[in-house]
PDB file of C-alpha atoms in Angstrom:
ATOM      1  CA  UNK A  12       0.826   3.679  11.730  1.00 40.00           C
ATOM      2  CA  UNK A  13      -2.924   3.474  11.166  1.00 41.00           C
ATOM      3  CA  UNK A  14      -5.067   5.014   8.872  1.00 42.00           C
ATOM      4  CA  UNK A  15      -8.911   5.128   8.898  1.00 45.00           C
ATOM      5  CA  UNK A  16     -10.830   3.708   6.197  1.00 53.00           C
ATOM      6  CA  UNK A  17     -10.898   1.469   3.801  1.00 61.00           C
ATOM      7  CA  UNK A  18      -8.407   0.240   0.479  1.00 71.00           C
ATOM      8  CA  UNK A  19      -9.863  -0.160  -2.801  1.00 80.00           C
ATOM      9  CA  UNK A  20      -8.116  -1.159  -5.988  1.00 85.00           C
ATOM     10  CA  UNK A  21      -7.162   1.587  -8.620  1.00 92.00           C
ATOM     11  CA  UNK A  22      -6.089   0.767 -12.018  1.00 95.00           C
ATOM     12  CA  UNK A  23      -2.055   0.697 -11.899  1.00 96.00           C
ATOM     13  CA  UNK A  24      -1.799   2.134 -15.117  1.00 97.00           C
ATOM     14  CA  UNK A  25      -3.985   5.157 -14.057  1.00 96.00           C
ATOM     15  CA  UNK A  26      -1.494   5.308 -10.847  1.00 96.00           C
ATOM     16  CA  UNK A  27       1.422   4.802 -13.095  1.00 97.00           C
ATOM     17  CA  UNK A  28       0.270   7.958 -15.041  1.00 97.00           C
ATOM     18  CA  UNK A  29      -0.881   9.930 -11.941  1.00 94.00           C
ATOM     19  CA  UNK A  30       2.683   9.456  -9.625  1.00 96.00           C
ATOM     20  CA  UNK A  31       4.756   9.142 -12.490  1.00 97.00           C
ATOM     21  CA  UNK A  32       6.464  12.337 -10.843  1.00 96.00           C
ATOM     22  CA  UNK A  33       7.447  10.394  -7.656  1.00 96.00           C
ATOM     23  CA  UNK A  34       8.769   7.030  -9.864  1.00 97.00           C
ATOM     24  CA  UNK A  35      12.331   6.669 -10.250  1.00 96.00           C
ATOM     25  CA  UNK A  36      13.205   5.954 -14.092  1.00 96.00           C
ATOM     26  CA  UNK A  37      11.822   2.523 -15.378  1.00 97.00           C
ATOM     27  CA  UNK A  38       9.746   1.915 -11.983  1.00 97.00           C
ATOM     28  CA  UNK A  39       6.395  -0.024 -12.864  1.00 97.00           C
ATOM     29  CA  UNK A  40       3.101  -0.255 -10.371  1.00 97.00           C
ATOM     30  CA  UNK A  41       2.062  -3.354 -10.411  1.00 95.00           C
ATOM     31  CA  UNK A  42      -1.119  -2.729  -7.986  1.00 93.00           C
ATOM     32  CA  UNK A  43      -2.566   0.431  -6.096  1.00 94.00           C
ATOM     33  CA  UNK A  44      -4.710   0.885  -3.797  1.00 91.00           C
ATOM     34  CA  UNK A  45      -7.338   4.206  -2.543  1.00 87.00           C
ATOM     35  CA  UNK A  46      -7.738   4.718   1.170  1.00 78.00           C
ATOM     36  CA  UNK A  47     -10.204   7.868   1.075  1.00 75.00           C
ATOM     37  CA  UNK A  48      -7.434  10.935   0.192  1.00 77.00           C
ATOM     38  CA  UNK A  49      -4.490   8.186   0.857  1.00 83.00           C
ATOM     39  CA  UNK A  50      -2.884   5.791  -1.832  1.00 89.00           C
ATOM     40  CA  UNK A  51      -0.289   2.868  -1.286  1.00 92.00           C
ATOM     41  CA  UNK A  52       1.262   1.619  -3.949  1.00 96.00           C
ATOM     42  CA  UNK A  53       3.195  -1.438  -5.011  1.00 95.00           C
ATOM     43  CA  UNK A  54       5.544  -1.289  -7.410  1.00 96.00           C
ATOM     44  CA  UNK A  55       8.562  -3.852  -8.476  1.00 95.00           C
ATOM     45  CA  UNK A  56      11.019  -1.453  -6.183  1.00 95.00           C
ATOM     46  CA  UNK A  57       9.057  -0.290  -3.185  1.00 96.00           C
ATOM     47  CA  UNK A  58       5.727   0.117  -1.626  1.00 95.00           C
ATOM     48  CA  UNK A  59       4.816   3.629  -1.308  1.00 96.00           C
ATOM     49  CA  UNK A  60       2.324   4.971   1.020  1.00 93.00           C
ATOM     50  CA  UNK A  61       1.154   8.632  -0.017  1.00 92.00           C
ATOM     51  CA  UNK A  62      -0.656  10.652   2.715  1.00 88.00           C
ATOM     52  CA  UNK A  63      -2.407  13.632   1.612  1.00 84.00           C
ATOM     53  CA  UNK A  64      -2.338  16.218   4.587  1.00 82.00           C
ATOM     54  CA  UNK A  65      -4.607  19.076   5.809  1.00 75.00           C
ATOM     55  CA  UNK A  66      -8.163  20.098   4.679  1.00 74.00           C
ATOM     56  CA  UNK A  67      -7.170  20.452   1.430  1.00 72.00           C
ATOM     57  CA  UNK A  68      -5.155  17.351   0.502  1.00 68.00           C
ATOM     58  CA  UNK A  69      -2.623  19.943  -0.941  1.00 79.00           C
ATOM     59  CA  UNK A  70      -0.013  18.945   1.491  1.00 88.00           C
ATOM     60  CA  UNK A  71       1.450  15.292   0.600  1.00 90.00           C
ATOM     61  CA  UNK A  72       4.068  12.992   2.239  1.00 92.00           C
ATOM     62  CA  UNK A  73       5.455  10.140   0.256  1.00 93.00           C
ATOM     63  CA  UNK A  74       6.531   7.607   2.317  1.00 93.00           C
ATOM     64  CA  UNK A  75       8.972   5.006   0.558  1.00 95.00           C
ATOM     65  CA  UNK A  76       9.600   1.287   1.745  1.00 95.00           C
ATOM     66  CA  UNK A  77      12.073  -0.982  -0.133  1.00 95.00           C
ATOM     67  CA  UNK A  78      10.883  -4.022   0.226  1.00 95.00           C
ATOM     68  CA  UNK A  79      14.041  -5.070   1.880  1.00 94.00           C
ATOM     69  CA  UNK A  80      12.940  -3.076   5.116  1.00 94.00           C
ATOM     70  CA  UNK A  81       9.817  -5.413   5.605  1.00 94.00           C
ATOM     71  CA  UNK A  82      10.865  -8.092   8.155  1.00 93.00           C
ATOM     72  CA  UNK A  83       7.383  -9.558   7.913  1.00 92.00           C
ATOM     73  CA  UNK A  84       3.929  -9.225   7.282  1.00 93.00           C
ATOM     74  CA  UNK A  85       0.577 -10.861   7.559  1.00 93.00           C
ATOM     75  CA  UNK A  86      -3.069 -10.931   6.144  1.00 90.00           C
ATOM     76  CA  UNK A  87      -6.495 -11.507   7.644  1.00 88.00           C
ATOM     77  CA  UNK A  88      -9.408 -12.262   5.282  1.00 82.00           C
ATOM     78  CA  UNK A  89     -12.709 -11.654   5.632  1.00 73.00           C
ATOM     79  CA  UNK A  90     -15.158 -13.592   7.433  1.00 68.00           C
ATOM     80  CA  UNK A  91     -19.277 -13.640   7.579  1.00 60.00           C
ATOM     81  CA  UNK A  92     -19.542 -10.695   9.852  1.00 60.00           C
ATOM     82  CA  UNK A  93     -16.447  -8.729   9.009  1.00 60.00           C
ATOM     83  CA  UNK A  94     -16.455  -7.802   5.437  1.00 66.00           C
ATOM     84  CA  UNK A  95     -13.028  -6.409   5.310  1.00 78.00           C
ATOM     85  CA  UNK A  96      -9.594  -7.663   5.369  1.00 84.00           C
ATOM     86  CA  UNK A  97      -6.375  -6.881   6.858  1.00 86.00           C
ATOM     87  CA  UNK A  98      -2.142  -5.986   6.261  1.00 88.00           C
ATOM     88  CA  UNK A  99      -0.140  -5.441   8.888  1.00 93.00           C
ATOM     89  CA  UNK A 100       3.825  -5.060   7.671  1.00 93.00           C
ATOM     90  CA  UNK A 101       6.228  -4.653   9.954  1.00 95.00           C
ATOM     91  CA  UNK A 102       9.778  -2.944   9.126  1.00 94.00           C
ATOM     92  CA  UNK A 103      13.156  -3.844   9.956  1.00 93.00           C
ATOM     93  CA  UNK A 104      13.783  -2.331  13.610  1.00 92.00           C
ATOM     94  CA  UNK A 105      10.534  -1.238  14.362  1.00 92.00           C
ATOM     95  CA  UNK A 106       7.776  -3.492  16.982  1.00 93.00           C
ATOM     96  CA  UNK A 107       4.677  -1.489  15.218  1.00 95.00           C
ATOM     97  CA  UNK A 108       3.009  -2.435  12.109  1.00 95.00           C
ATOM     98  CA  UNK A 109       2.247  -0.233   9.432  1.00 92.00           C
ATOM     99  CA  UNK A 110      -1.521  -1.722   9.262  1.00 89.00           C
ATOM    100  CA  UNK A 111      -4.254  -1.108   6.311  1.00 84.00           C
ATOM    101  CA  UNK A 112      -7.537  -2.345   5.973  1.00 82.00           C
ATOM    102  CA  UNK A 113      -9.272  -3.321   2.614  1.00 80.00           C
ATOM    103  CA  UNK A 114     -12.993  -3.316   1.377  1.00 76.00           C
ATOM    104  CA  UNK A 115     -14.590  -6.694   0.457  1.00 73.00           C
ATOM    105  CA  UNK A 116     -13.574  -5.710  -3.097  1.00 73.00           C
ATOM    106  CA  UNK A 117     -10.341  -6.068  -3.218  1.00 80.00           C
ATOM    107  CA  UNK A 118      -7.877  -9.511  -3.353  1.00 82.00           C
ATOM    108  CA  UNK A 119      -6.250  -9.544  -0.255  1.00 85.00           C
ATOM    109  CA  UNK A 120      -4.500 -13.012  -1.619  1.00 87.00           C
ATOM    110  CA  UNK A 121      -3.517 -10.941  -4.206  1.00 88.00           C
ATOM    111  CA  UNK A 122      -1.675  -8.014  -1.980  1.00 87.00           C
ATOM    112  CA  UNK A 123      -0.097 -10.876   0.000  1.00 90.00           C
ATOM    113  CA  UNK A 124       1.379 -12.280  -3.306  1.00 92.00           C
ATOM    114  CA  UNK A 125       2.686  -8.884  -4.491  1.00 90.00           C
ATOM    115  CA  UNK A 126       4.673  -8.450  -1.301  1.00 91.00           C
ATOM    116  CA  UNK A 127       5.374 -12.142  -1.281  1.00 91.00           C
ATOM    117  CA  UNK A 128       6.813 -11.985  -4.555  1.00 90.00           C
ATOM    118  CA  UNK A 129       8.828  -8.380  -4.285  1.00 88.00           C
ATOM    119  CA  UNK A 130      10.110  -8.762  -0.266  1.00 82.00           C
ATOM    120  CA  UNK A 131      11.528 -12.351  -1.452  1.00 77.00           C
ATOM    121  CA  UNK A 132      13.935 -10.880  -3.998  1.00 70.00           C
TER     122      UNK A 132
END
């Protein structure tokens, strides 16, 4: 699963507020990130990939991972020519990725030590 475009960071508070309607009781975001329309976020549960659908975004699927589903996953960082960095996650049972890519803004160390830190549990 591929989408086009680029991550940025979003405030996790601001997400907190926004999605507070798909959080289960007590669930905290601990980073978020904007792909165009799309958001992923990473909370102390799950990561949560939201894909807004159709022309007019009205349409949403929320797409839950526990982080016990995610067999692996690896980072690429930047380099001189290619500004942006790279997640791939794969799931339990599946060969494909789910695969992101992230502006030269945001911490890709620091994506790789959320899911470090939450898939380890």
């Amino acid at each position: 699963m591929a989408l086009f475009g680029n991550a940025h960071a979003v405030d996790p508070a601001a997400a907190q507020q926004e999605y507070a309607r798909i959080l289960a009781q007590g669930e905290q975001v601990h980073a978020a990130y904007q792909l165009i329309r799309d958001m992923i976020l990473f909370t102390d549960r799950r990561m949560i990939l939201i894909d807004k659908q159709g022309v007019t975004g009205r349409k949403t699927e929320y797409h839950s991972i526990p982080y016990r589903s995610i067999s692996h996953f690896a980072v690429e960082t930047s380099g001189h020519m290619d500004l942006d960095s790279e997640l791939k996650i794969w799931l339990s049972g599946s060969s494909v990725p789910i695969e992101k890519t992230f502006t030269k803004g945001v911490d890709i160390y620091e994506v790789q030590a959320i899911l470090a830190h939450f898939s380890m549990r």
